[in-house]
PDB file of C-alpha atoms in Angstrom:
ATOM      1  CA  MET A  27      87.926  76.665 110.428  1.00  0.00           C
ATOM      2  CA  ASP A  28      85.031  78.997 111.270  1.00  0.00           C
ATOM      3  CA  THR A  29      86.067  79.175 114.887  1.00  0.00           C
ATOM      4  CA  ALA A  30      89.748  80.059 114.297  1.00  0.00           C
ATOM      5  CA  THR A  31      90.772  83.544 115.404  1.00  0.00           C
ATOM      6  CA  PRO A  32      93.447  85.427 113.435  1.00  0.00           C
ATOM      7  CA  GLU A  33      95.479  85.576 116.673  1.00  0.00           C
ATOM      8  CA  SER A  34      95.476  81.790 116.912  1.00  0.00           C
ATOM      9  CA  LEU A  35      96.942  81.578 113.383  1.00  0.00           C
ATOM     10  CA  PHE A  36      99.849  83.926 114.215  1.00  0.00           C
ATOM     11  CA  THR A  37     102.117  80.980 114.985  1.00  0.00           C
ATOM     12  CA  PRO A  38     105.916  80.602 114.988  1.00  0.00           C
ATOM     13  CA  GLU A  39     105.452  77.959 112.238  1.00  0.00           C
ATOM     14  CA  LEU A  40     103.656  80.427 109.948  1.00  0.00           C
ATOM     15  CA  MET A  41     106.310  83.107 110.569  1.00  0.00           C
ATOM     16  CA  GLU A  42     109.052  80.593 109.782  1.00  0.00           C
ATOM     17  CA  TRP A  43     107.240  79.583 106.608  1.00  0.00           C
ATOM     18  CA  ILE A  44     106.964  83.226 105.508  1.00  0.00           C
ATOM     19  CA  LYS A  45     110.675  83.866 106.094  1.00  0.00           C
ATOM     20  CA  ASP A  46     111.585  80.660 104.280  1.00  0.00           C
ATOM     21  CA  ASN A  47     109.521  81.744 101.277  1.00  0.00           C
ATOM     22  CA  ILE A  48     110.307  85.479 101.111  1.00  0.00           C
ATOM     23  CA  PRO A  49     114.101  85.688 101.440  1.00  0.00           C
ATOM     24  CA  LEU A  50     114.181  89.512 101.357  1.00  0.00           C
ATOM     25  CA  LEU A  51     112.559  89.525 104.799  1.00  0.00           C
ATOM     26  CA  ASN A  52     115.662  87.791 106.155  1.00  0.00           C
ATOM     27  CA  SER A  53     117.930  90.386 104.505  1.00  0.00           C
ATOM     28  CA  MET A  54     115.812  93.054 106.147  1.00  0.00           C
ATOM     29  CA  GLU A  55     115.918  91.113 109.468  1.00  0.00           C
ATOM     30  CA  VAL A  56     112.147  91.453 109.863  1.00  0.00           C
ATOM     31  CA  SER A  57     110.674  90.192 113.103  1.00  0.00           C
ATOM     32  CA  PHE A  58     107.008  89.427 113.591  1.00  0.00           C
ATOM     33  CA  ASP A  59     106.544  90.961 116.992  1.00  0.00           C
ATOM     34  CA  LEU A  60     102.964  90.857 118.109  1.00  0.00           C
ATOM     35  CA  PHE A  61      99.408  90.265 117.071  1.00  0.00           C
ATOM     36  CA  GLN A  62      97.118  91.252 119.877  1.00  0.00           C
ATOM     37  CA  GLN A  63      93.547  92.575 120.048  1.00  0.00           C
ATOM     38  CA  GLY A  64      93.482  92.823 116.278  1.00  0.00           C
ATOM     39  CA  GLU A  65      96.693  94.847 116.001  1.00  0.00           C
ATOM     40  CA  LEU A  66      99.653  93.412 114.143  1.00  0.00           C
ATOM     41  CA  THR A  67     103.164  94.816 114.743  1.00  0.00           C
ATOM     42  CA  ILE A  68     106.241  93.810 112.775  1.00  0.00           C
ATOM     43  CA  SER A  69     109.640  95.540 112.745  1.00  0.00           C
ATOM     44  CA  CYS A  70     113.185  95.569 111.471  1.00  0.00           C
ATOM     45  CA  PRO A  71     116.481  97.120 112.580  1.00  0.00           C
ATOM     46  CA  LEU A  72     117.860 100.222 110.865  1.00  0.00           C
ATOM     47  CA  GLU A  73     121.260  98.833 109.871  1.00  0.00           C
ATOM     48  CA  PRO A  74     120.322  96.457 107.009  1.00  0.00           C
ATOM     49  CA  ASN A  75     117.713  98.991 105.878  1.00  0.00           C
ATOM     50  CA  ILE A  76     119.792 102.144 105.985  1.00  0.00           C
ATOM     51  CA  ASN A  77     120.245 104.599 103.125  1.00  0.00           C
ATOM     52  CA  ASP A  78     122.922 107.093 102.008  1.00  0.00           C
ATOM     53  CA  LYS A  79     121.648 109.645 104.556  1.00  0.00           C
ATOM     54  CA  GLY A  80     121.956 107.242 107.496  1.00  0.00           C
ATOM     55  CA  THR A  81     118.185 106.935 107.783  1.00  0.00           C
ATOM     56  CA  ALA A  82     115.695 104.261 106.749  1.00  0.00           C
ATOM     57  CA  PHE A  83     115.618 103.459 103.016  1.00  0.00           C
ATOM     58  CA  GLY A  84     112.196 104.269 101.550  1.00  0.00           C
ATOM     59  CA  GLY A  85     112.207 100.925  99.739  1.00  0.00           C
ATOM     60  CA  SER A  86     112.638  99.058 103.059  1.00  0.00           C
ATOM     61  CA  ILE A  87     109.794 101.071 104.608  1.00  0.00           C
ATOM     62  CA  ALA A  88     107.612 100.184 101.610  1.00  0.00           C
ATOM     63  CA  ALA A  89     108.554  96.499 101.788  1.00  0.00           C
ATOM     64  CA  LEU A  90     107.848  96.367 105.562  1.00  0.00           C
ATOM     65  CA  ALA A  91     104.440  98.010 105.069  1.00  0.00           C
ATOM     66  CA  THR A  92     103.636  95.690 102.166  1.00  0.00           C
ATOM     67  CA  ILE A  93     104.340  92.520 104.171  1.00  0.00           C
ATOM     68  CA  CYS A  94     102.514  93.873 107.235  1.00  0.00           C
ATOM     69  CA  GLY A  95      99.288  94.383 105.269  1.00  0.00           C
ATOM     70  CA  TRP A  96      99.764  91.090 103.459  1.00  0.00           C
ATOM     71  CA  LEU A  97     100.169  89.155 106.694  1.00  0.00           C
ATOM     72  CA  TYR A  98      97.156  90.925 108.211  1.00  0.00           C
ATOM     73  CA  THR A  99      95.034  89.959 105.215  1.00  0.00           C
ATOM     74  CA  THR A 100      96.354  86.391 105.270  1.00  0.00           C
ATOM     75  CA  LEU A 101      95.612  85.899 108.962  1.00  0.00           C
ATOM     76  CA  TYR A 102      91.998  87.075 108.655  1.00  0.00           C
ATOM     77  CA  ALA A 103      91.443  85.200 105.385  1.00  0.00           C
ATOM     78  CA  ARG A 104      92.674  81.968 106.944  1.00  0.00           C
ATOM     79  CA  THR A 105      90.068  82.119 109.679  1.00  0.00           C
ATOM     80  CA  ARG A 106      87.667  81.117 106.875  1.00  0.00           C
ATOM     81  CA  ILE A 107      89.793  79.362 104.254  1.00  0.00           C
ATOM     82  CA  GLU A 108      92.734  77.252 105.355  1.00  0.00           C
ATOM     83  CA  ASP A 109      95.900  78.120 103.384  1.00  0.00           C
ATOM     84  CA  CYS A 110      94.100  81.023 101.663  1.00  0.00           C
ATOM     85  CA  ALA A 111      96.514  83.058  99.517  1.00  0.00           C
ATOM     86  CA  ALA A 112      96.648  86.865  99.353  1.00  0.00           C
ATOM     87  CA  VAL A 113      98.172  89.357  96.940  1.00  0.00           C
ATOM     88  CA  ILE A 114      98.766  93.089  96.934  1.00  0.00           C
ATOM     89  CA  ALA A 115      96.740  94.996  94.318  1.00  0.00           C
ATOM     90  CA  ASP A 116      97.364  98.657  95.034  1.00  0.00           C
ATOM     91  CA  SER A 117      99.313 100.742  97.539  1.00  0.00           C
ATOM     92  CA  GLN A 118      99.906 104.335  98.496  1.00  0.00           C
ATOM     93  CA  MET A 119     102.549 105.654 100.862  1.00  0.00           C
ATOM     94  CA  THR A 120     103.131 109.105 102.292  1.00  0.00           C
ATOM     95  CA  TYR A 121     106.472 109.658 103.992  1.00  0.00           C
ATOM     96  CA  HIS A 122     106.375 112.076 106.938  1.00  0.00           C
ATOM     97  CA  ALA A 123     109.847 111.997 108.525  1.00  0.00           C
ATOM     98  CA  PRO A 124     113.153 110.155 108.261  1.00  0.00           C
ATOM     99  CA  GLY A 125     113.487 106.917 110.240  1.00  0.00           C
ATOM    100  CA  THR A 126     116.499 107.154 112.525  1.00  0.00           C
ATOM    101  CA  GLY A 127     116.103 103.931 114.526  1.00  0.00           C
ATOM    102  CA  ARG A 128     114.329 100.601 114.507  1.00  0.00           C
ATOM    103  CA  ILE A 129     111.374 100.686 112.069  1.00  0.00           C
ATOM    104  CA  SER A 130     108.003  99.205 112.967  1.00  0.00           C
ATOM    105  CA  ALA A 131     104.794  98.724 111.032  1.00  0.00           C
ATOM    106  CA  ARG A 132     101.404  98.482 112.731  1.00  0.00           C
ATOM    107  CA  CYS A 133      98.086  97.450 111.244  1.00  0.00           C
ATOM    108  CA  LYS A 134      94.716  97.416 112.941  1.00  0.00           C
ATOM    109  CA  SER A 135      91.503  97.467 110.971  1.00  0.00           C
ATOM    110  CA  THR A 136      87.892  96.498 111.155  1.00  0.00           C
ATOM    111  CA  VAL A 137      87.573  93.685 108.671  1.00  0.00           C
ATOM    112  CA  PRO A 138      84.163  94.059 106.977  1.00  0.00           C
ATOM    113  CA  GLU A 139      81.671  91.203 107.052  1.00  0.00           C
ATOM    114  CA  LYS A 140      81.602  91.265 103.237  1.00  0.00           C
ATOM    115  CA  PHE A 141      85.253  90.088 103.221  1.00  0.00           C
ATOM    116  CA  PHE A 142      84.341  86.958 105.163  1.00  0.00           C
ATOM    117  CA  ALA A 143      81.090  86.444 103.245  1.00  0.00           C
ATOM    118  CA  ARG A 144      82.870  86.455  99.885  1.00  0.00           C
ATOM    119  CA  LEU A 145      85.524  84.022 101.161  1.00  0.00           C
ATOM    120  CA  SER A 146      82.824  81.707 102.505  1.00  0.00           C
ATOM    121  CA  ASP A 147      81.374  81.749  98.951  1.00  0.00           C
ATOM    122  CA  ARG A 148      84.913  80.945  97.735  1.00  0.00           C
ATOM    123  CA  ARG A 149      85.134  84.245  95.911  1.00  0.00           C
ATOM    124  CA  ASN A 150      88.094  86.677  95.908  1.00  0.00           C
ATOM    125  CA  ALA A 151      87.774  89.222  98.703  1.00  0.00           C
ATOM    126  CA  LYS A 152      89.363  92.691  98.906  1.00  0.00           C
ATOM    127  CA  LEU A 153      90.686  94.277 102.043  1.00  0.00           C
ATOM    128  CA  ASP A 154      91.629  97.951 102.263  1.00  0.00           C
ATOM    129  CA  LEU A 155      94.192  98.459 105.041  1.00  0.00           C
ATOM    130  CA  THR A 156      96.085 101.310 106.637  1.00  0.00           C
ATOM    131  CA  VAL A 157      99.558 100.567 108.008  1.00  0.00           C
ATOM    132  CA  GLU A 158     101.349 103.121 110.165  1.00  0.00           C
ATOM    133  CA  LEU A 159     105.123 103.186 110.180  1.00  0.00           C
ATOM    134  CA  PHE A 160     107.188 104.283 113.169  1.00  0.00           C
ATOM    135  CA  SER A 161     110.808 104.720 114.074  1.00  0.00           C
ATOM    136  CA  GLN A 162     112.315 104.467 117.541  1.00  0.00           C
ATOM    137  CA  VAL A 163     115.942 105.030 118.450  1.00  0.00           C
ATOM    138  CA  GLU A 164     115.796 103.753 122.038  1.00  0.00           C
ATOM    139  CA  GLU A 165     113.138 101.535 123.581  1.00  0.00           C
ATOM    140  CA  GLN A 166     112.296 104.110 126.230  1.00  0.00           C
ATOM    141  CA  GLU A 167     111.720 106.848 123.640  1.00  0.00           C
ATOM    142  CA  SER A 168     108.357 107.548 122.046  1.00  0.00           C
ATOM    143  CA  PRO A 169     108.135 106.199 118.501  1.00  0.00           C
ATOM    144  CA  VAL A 170     108.084 108.792 115.729  1.00  0.00           C
ATOM    145  CA  LYS A 171     105.544 108.283 112.968  1.00  0.00           C
ATOM    146  CA  ILE A 172     107.551 108.233 109.743  1.00  0.00           C
ATOM    147  CA  ALA A 173     105.020 107.142 107.099  1.00  0.00           C
ATOM    148  CA  THR A 174     101.413 106.187 106.439  1.00  0.00           C
ATOM    149  CA  TYR A 175     100.621 103.401 104.002  1.00  0.00           C
ATOM    150  CA  ASN A 176      97.380 102.299 102.451  1.00  0.00           C
ATOM    151  CA  GLY A 177      97.207  98.921 100.716  1.00  0.00           C
ATOM    152  CA  ILE A 178      94.461  97.062  98.918  1.00  0.00           C
ATOM    153  CA  TYR A 179      94.899  93.320  99.167  1.00  0.00           C
ATOM    154  CA  VAL A 180      93.002  90.450  97.551  1.00  0.00           C
ATOM    155  CA  ALA A 181      92.489  87.153  99.388  1.00  0.00           C
ATOM    156  CA  MET A 182      92.039  84.321  96.912  1.00  0.00           C
ATOM    157  CA  PRO A 183      90.454  81.045  98.075  1.00  0.00           C
TER     158      PRO A 183
ATOM    159  CA  MET B  25     128.047 122.099  86.835  1.00  0.00           C
ATOM    160  CA  ASP B  26     125.533 123.714  84.445  1.00  0.00           C
ATOM    161  CA  THR B  27     126.848 121.796  81.494  1.00  0.00           C
ATOM    162  CA  ALA B  28     126.668 118.318  83.064  1.00  0.00           C
ATOM    163  CA  THR B  29     124.131 115.935  81.530  1.00  0.00           C
ATOM    164  CA  PRO B  30     122.352 113.381  83.731  1.00  0.00           C
ATOM    165  CA  GLU B  31     123.797 110.670  81.491  1.00  0.00           C
ATOM    166  CA  SER B  32     127.368 111.859  82.243  1.00  0.00           C
ATOM    167  CA  LEU B  33     126.633 111.496  85.980  1.00  0.00           C
ATOM    168  CA  PHE B  34     125.478 107.869  85.635  1.00  0.00           C
ATOM    169  CA  THR B  35     128.943 106.575  86.477  1.00  0.00           C
ATOM    170  CA  PRO B  36     130.182 103.255  87.892  1.00  0.00           C
ATOM    171  CA  GLU B  37     131.498 105.242  90.879  1.00  0.00           C
ATOM    172  CA  LEU B  38     128.066 106.648  91.689  1.00  0.00           C
ATOM    173  CA  MET B  39     126.487 103.186  91.352  1.00  0.00           C
ATOM    174  CA  GLU B  40     129.138 101.743  93.686  1.00  0.00           C
ATOM    175  CA  TRP B  41     128.517 104.532  96.163  1.00  0.00           C
ATOM    176  CA  ILE B  42     124.766 103.842  96.125  1.00  0.00           C
ATOM    177  CA  LYS B  43     125.274 100.109  96.725  1.00  0.00           C
ATOM    178  CA  ASP B  44     127.771 100.821  99.514  1.00  0.00           C
ATOM    179  CA  ASN B  45     125.265 103.109 101.213  1.00  0.00           C
ATOM    180  CA  ILE B  46     121.993 101.198 100.703  1.00  0.00           C
ATOM    181  CA  PRO B  47     122.796  97.587 101.621  1.00  0.00           C
ATOM    182  CA  LEU B  48     119.309  96.267 100.784  1.00  0.00           C
ATOM    183  CA  LEU B  49     120.119  96.875  97.104  1.00  0.00           C
ATOM    184  CA  ASN B  50     122.882  94.284  97.394  1.00  0.00           C
ATOM    185  CA  SER B  51     120.516  91.782  99.028  1.00  0.00           C
ATOM    186  CA  MET B  52     118.126  92.386  96.096  1.00  0.00           C
ATOM    187  CA  GLU B  53     121.085  92.090  93.639  1.00  0.00           C
ATOM    188  CA  VAL B  54     120.009  95.310  91.906  1.00  0.00           C
ATOM    189  CA  SER B  55     121.923  96.217  88.764  1.00  0.00           C
ATOM    190  CA  PHE B  56     121.927  99.715  87.268  1.00  0.00           C
ATOM    191  CA  ASP B  57     121.618  98.743  83.650  1.00  0.00           C
ATOM    192  CA  LEU B  58     121.248 101.752  81.425  1.00  0.00           C
ATOM    193  CA  PHE B  59     120.584 105.438  81.278  1.00  0.00           C
ATOM    194  CA  GLN B  60     120.141 106.490  77.701  1.00  0.00           C
ATOM    195  CA  GLN B  61     118.166 109.250  75.999  1.00  0.00           C
ATOM    196  CA  GLY B  62     116.624 110.194  79.314  1.00  0.00           C
ATOM    197  CA  GLU B  63     115.439 106.661  80.133  1.00  0.00           C
ATOM    198  CA  LEU B  64     116.804 104.913  83.225  1.00  0.00           C
ATOM    199  CA  THR B  65     116.548 101.124  83.523  1.00  0.00           C
ATOM    200  CA  ILE B  66     117.495  99.146  86.614  1.00  0.00           C
ATOM    201  CA  SER B  67     116.729  95.509  87.374  1.00  0.00           C
ATOM    202  CA  CYS B  68     117.072  92.580  89.769  1.00  0.00           C
ATOM    203  CA  PRO B  69     116.821  88.807  89.508  1.00  0.00           C
ATOM    204  CA  LEU B  70     113.732  86.980  90.758  1.00  0.00           C
ATOM    205  CA  GLU B  71     115.460  84.587  93.176  1.00  0.00           C
ATOM    206  CA  PRO B  72     116.402  86.949  96.046  1.00  0.00           C
ATOM    207  CA  ASN B  73     113.113  88.787  95.489  1.00  0.00           C
ATOM    208  CA  ILE B  74     110.770  85.832  95.327  1.00  0.00           C
ATOM    209  CA  ASN B  75     107.650  85.317  97.432  1.00  0.00           C
ATOM    210  CA  ASP B  76     105.629  82.353  98.716  1.00  0.00           C
ATOM    211  CA  LYS B  77     103.873  82.007  95.353  1.00  0.00           C
ATOM    212  CA  GLY B  78     107.165  81.767  93.416  1.00  0.00           C
ATOM    213  CA  THR B  79     106.659  85.234  91.918  1.00  0.00           C
ATOM    214  CA  ALA B  80     108.162  88.641  92.665  1.00  0.00           C
ATOM    215  CA  PHE B  81     107.559  89.923  96.224  1.00  0.00           C
ATOM    216  CA  GLY B  82     105.534  93.134  96.144  1.00  0.00           C
ATOM    217  CA  GLY B  83     107.938  94.687  98.637  1.00  0.00           C
ATOM    218  CA  SER B  84     110.853  94.070  96.268  1.00  0.00           C
ATOM    219  CA  ILE B  85     108.939  95.605  93.369  1.00  0.00           C
ATOM    220  CA  ALA B  86     108.163  98.634  95.559  1.00  0.00           C
ATOM    221  CA  ALA B  87     111.806  98.953  96.640  1.00  0.00           C
ATOM    222  CA  LEU B  88     113.043  98.681  93.030  1.00  0.00           C
ATOM    223  CA  ALA B  89     110.600 101.366  91.874  1.00  0.00           C
ATOM    224  CA  THR B  90     111.526 103.611  94.815  1.00  0.00           C
ATOM    225  CA  ILE B  91     115.246 103.504  94.052  1.00  0.00           C
ATOM    226  CA  CYS B  92     114.650 103.941  90.312  1.00  0.00           C
ATOM    227  CA  GLY B  93     112.761 107.196  90.863  1.00  0.00           C
ATOM    228  CA  TRP B  94     115.228 108.342  93.490  1.00  0.00           C
ATOM    229  CA  LEU B  95     118.196 107.759  91.184  1.00  0.00           C
ATOM    230  CA  TYR B  96     116.410 109.525  88.322  1.00  0.00           C
ATOM    231  CA  THR B  97     115.763 112.528  90.562  1.00  0.00           C
ATOM    232  CA  THR B  98     119.333 112.506  91.886  1.00  0.00           C
ATOM    233  CA  LEU B  99     120.892 112.411  88.402  1.00  0.00           C
ATOM    234  CA  TYR B 100     118.870 115.377  87.135  1.00  0.00           C
ATOM    235  CA  ALA B 101     119.294 117.339  90.375  1.00  0.00           C
ATOM    236  CA  ARG B 102     123.061 116.895  90.227  1.00  0.00           C
ATOM    237  CA  THR B 103     123.245 118.485  86.810  1.00  0.00           C
ATOM    238  CA  ARG B 104     122.645 121.724  88.765  1.00  0.00           C
ATOM    239  CA  ILE B 105     123.823 121.042  92.317  1.00  0.00           C
ATOM    240  CA  GLU B 106     126.824 118.777  92.872  1.00  0.00           C
ATOM    241  CA  ASP B 107     126.072 116.125  95.538  1.00  0.00           C
ATOM    242  CA  CYS B 108     122.433 117.244  95.718  1.00  0.00           C
ATOM    243  CA  ALA B 109     120.408 114.927  97.959  1.00  0.00           C
ATOM    244  CA  ALA B 110     116.927 113.583  97.198  1.00  0.00           C
ATOM    245  CA  VAL B 111     114.186 111.981  99.280  1.00  0.00           C
ATOM    246  CA  ILE B 112     110.928 110.212  98.523  1.00  0.00           C
ATOM    247  CA  ALA B 113     107.823 112.090  99.687  1.00  0.00           C
ATOM    248  CA  ASP B 114     104.890 110.129  98.331  1.00  0.00           C
ATOM    249  CA  SER B 115     104.311 107.043  96.227  1.00  0.00           C
ATOM    250  CA  GLN B 116     101.511 105.063  94.664  1.00  0.00           C
ATOM    251  CA  MET B 117     101.741 101.610  93.081  1.00  0.00           C
ATOM    252  CA  THR B 118      99.242  99.584  91.100  1.00  0.00           C
ATOM    253  CA  TYR B 119     100.124  95.928  90.595  1.00  0.00           C
ATOM    254  CA  HIS B 120      98.923  94.475  87.291  1.00  0.00           C
ATOM    255  CA  ALA B 121     100.348  90.930  87.047  1.00  0.00           C
ATOM    256  CA  PRO B 122     102.719  88.615  88.908  1.00  0.00           C
ATOM    257  CA  GLY B 123     106.407  88.874  88.066  1.00  0.00           C
ATOM    258  CA  THR B 124     107.699  85.479  86.998  1.00  0.00           C
ATOM    259  CA  GLY B 125     111.232  86.395  85.882  1.00  0.00           C
ATOM    260  CA  ARG B 126     113.830  89.132  86.135  1.00  0.00           C
ATOM    261  CA  ILE B 127     112.224  92.386  87.290  1.00  0.00           C
ATOM    262  CA  SER B 128     113.080  95.715  85.700  1.00  0.00           C
ATOM    263  CA  ALA B 129     112.080  99.277  86.441  1.00  0.00           C
ATOM    264  CA  ARG B 130     112.110 102.015  83.805  1.00  0.00           C
ATOM    265  CA  CYS B 131     111.739 105.727  84.258  1.00  0.00           C
ATOM    266  CA  LYS B 132     111.591 108.395  81.564  1.00  0.00           C
ATOM    267  CA  SER B 133     110.136 111.790  82.230  1.00  0.00           C
ATOM    268  CA  THR B 134     110.203 115.338  81.035  1.00  0.00           C
ATOM    269  CA  VAL B 135     111.818 117.212  83.909  1.00  0.00           C
ATOM    270  CA  PRO B 136     110.102 120.601  84.161  1.00  0.00           C
ATOM    271  CA  GLU B 137     112.146 123.819  83.945  1.00  0.00           C
ATOM    272  CA  LYS B 138     110.743 124.787  87.352  1.00  0.00           C
ATOM    273  CA  PHE B 139     112.667 121.881  88.936  1.00  0.00           C
ATOM    274  CA  PHE B 140     115.951 123.276  87.669  1.00  0.00           C
ATOM    275  CA  ALA B 141     115.025 126.877  88.408  1.00  0.00           C
ATOM    276  CA  ARG B 142     114.264 126.100  92.056  1.00  0.00           C
ATOM    277  CA  LEU B 143     117.516 124.181  92.432  1.00  0.00           C
ATOM    278  CA  SER B 144     119.460 127.050  90.876  1.00  0.00           C
ATOM    279  CA  ASP B 145     117.862 129.259  93.555  1.00  0.00           C
ATOM    280  CA  ARG B 146     118.996 126.637  96.094  1.00  0.00           C
ATOM    281  CA  ARG B 147     115.404 125.796  96.979  1.00  0.00           C
ATOM    282  CA  ASN B 148     113.903 122.306  97.405  1.00  0.00           C
ATOM    283  CA  ALA B 149     112.471 121.044  94.110  1.00  0.00           C
ATOM    284  CA  LYS B 150     109.762 118.418  93.597  1.00  0.00           C
ATOM    285  CA  LEU B 151     109.717 115.872  90.807  1.00  0.00           C
ATOM    286  CA  ASP B 152     106.678 113.739  90.001  1.00  0.00           C
ATOM    287  CA  LEU B 153     107.784 110.542  88.261  1.00  0.00           C
ATOM    288  CA  THR B 154     106.188 107.455  86.753  1.00  0.00           C
ATOM    289  CA  VAL B 155     108.139 104.195  86.895  1.00  0.00           C
ATOM    290  CA  GLU B 156     106.988 101.175  84.914  1.00  0.00           C
ATOM    291  CA  LEU B 157     107.812  97.718  86.189  1.00  0.00           C
ATOM    292  CA  PHE B 158     108.340  94.728  83.924  1.00  0.00           C
ATOM    293  CA  SER B 159     109.117  91.040  84.247  1.00  0.00           C
ATOM    294  CA  GLN B 160     110.903  88.894  81.708  1.00  0.00           C
ATOM    295  CA  VAL B 161     111.553  85.155  81.986  1.00  0.00           C
ATOM    296  CA  GLU B 162     113.909  84.817  79.037  1.00  0.00           C
ATOM    297  CA  GLU B 163     115.864  87.567  77.279  1.00  0.00           C
ATOM    298  CA  GLN B 164     114.228  86.791  73.934  1.00  0.00           C
ATOM    299  CA  GLU B 165     110.712  87.088  75.374  1.00  0.00           C
ATOM    300  CA  SER B 166     108.720  90.311  75.479  1.00  0.00           C
ATOM    301  CA  PRO B 167     108.694  91.881  78.936  1.00  0.00           C
ATOM    302  CA  VAL B 168     105.356  91.782  80.763  1.00  0.00           C
ATOM    303  CA  LYS B 169     104.248  94.950  82.538  1.00  0.00           C
ATOM    304  CA  ILE B 170     103.670  93.955  86.147  1.00  0.00           C
ATOM    305  CA  ALA B 171     103.137  97.278  87.921  1.00  0.00           C
ATOM    306  CA  THR B 172     102.936 101.049  87.510  1.00  0.00           C
ATOM    307  CA  TYR B 173     104.433 103.317  90.154  1.00  0.00           C
ATOM    308  CA  ASN B 174     104.141 107.034  90.721  1.00  0.00           C
ATOM    309  CA  GLY B 175     106.564 108.752  93.084  1.00  0.00           C
ATOM    310  CA  ILE B 176     107.011 112.308  94.220  1.00  0.00           C
ATOM    311  CA  TYR B 177     110.605 113.075  95.115  1.00  0.00           C
ATOM    312  CA  VAL B 178     112.166 116.176  96.650  1.00  0.00           C
ATOM    313  CA  ALA B 179     115.677 117.256  95.667  1.00  0.00           C
ATOM    314  CA  MET B 180     117.319 119.249  98.440  1.00  0.00           C
ATOM    315  CA  PRO B 181     120.327 121.459  97.681  1.00  0.00           C
TER     316      PRO B 181
END
């Protein structure tokens, strides 16, 4: 498994498996859009994630960020340990602006060598990630940054 | 409105309105259980909120905590300003243990006089709340604390 790249593990089969095992992602209509050059993007439409003000529900934004960081951790962990599990340990979110359109979460991070070294020793390995949340009403519009999330995840061989 | 108590505003009509306006709460099967002596309890079953490990999805726990604090803020704000809106500004969650049964969120806080004073002046008012998250497999069992959440909400007249 040492030669696997996280991009090569971002497969339709893994995405199907995630949706089969975390039903809330189907309610949210989450799509796993892209994992390219170390940046993961996932998104969901506004409608199933709307609130009383007609904007994105904070709980949906939190759930989208949580799964984005979790998937990022899982993909990198599995380059060393096949089927490695990951859990969320701690998170922090700052909300900047209401989300008025499709919501996306993006994660790109430098994964420290220590993370891989601990996994290779079959020890739990922490990853501290920033996920940025955006909203976009129309595809041609610039996305608006609506929240910044920080999550600490633990990969467990 | 000065004589309304937050408990008197915890009505079936308000709970219906919330569920009608935040559809994800229906997907999560959230129930608004109790608001008594200043303590709000809401909960949801494990099944629609499960993850790949057969325990509570962190995103569901975050969404439950978010709505618990939001409802708490809304109830207190509406004792001063009818139909007062509230938004989440910042949140922090520490996960302690996996949730293996029904998940509940509890919030009880001393609401500072400044919060009410600002609302009476029709100014935005911040509320800093702690929400504790529990899991319980069987009703007769003791609930296990699975996470601690801190949220800063803004009530907006």
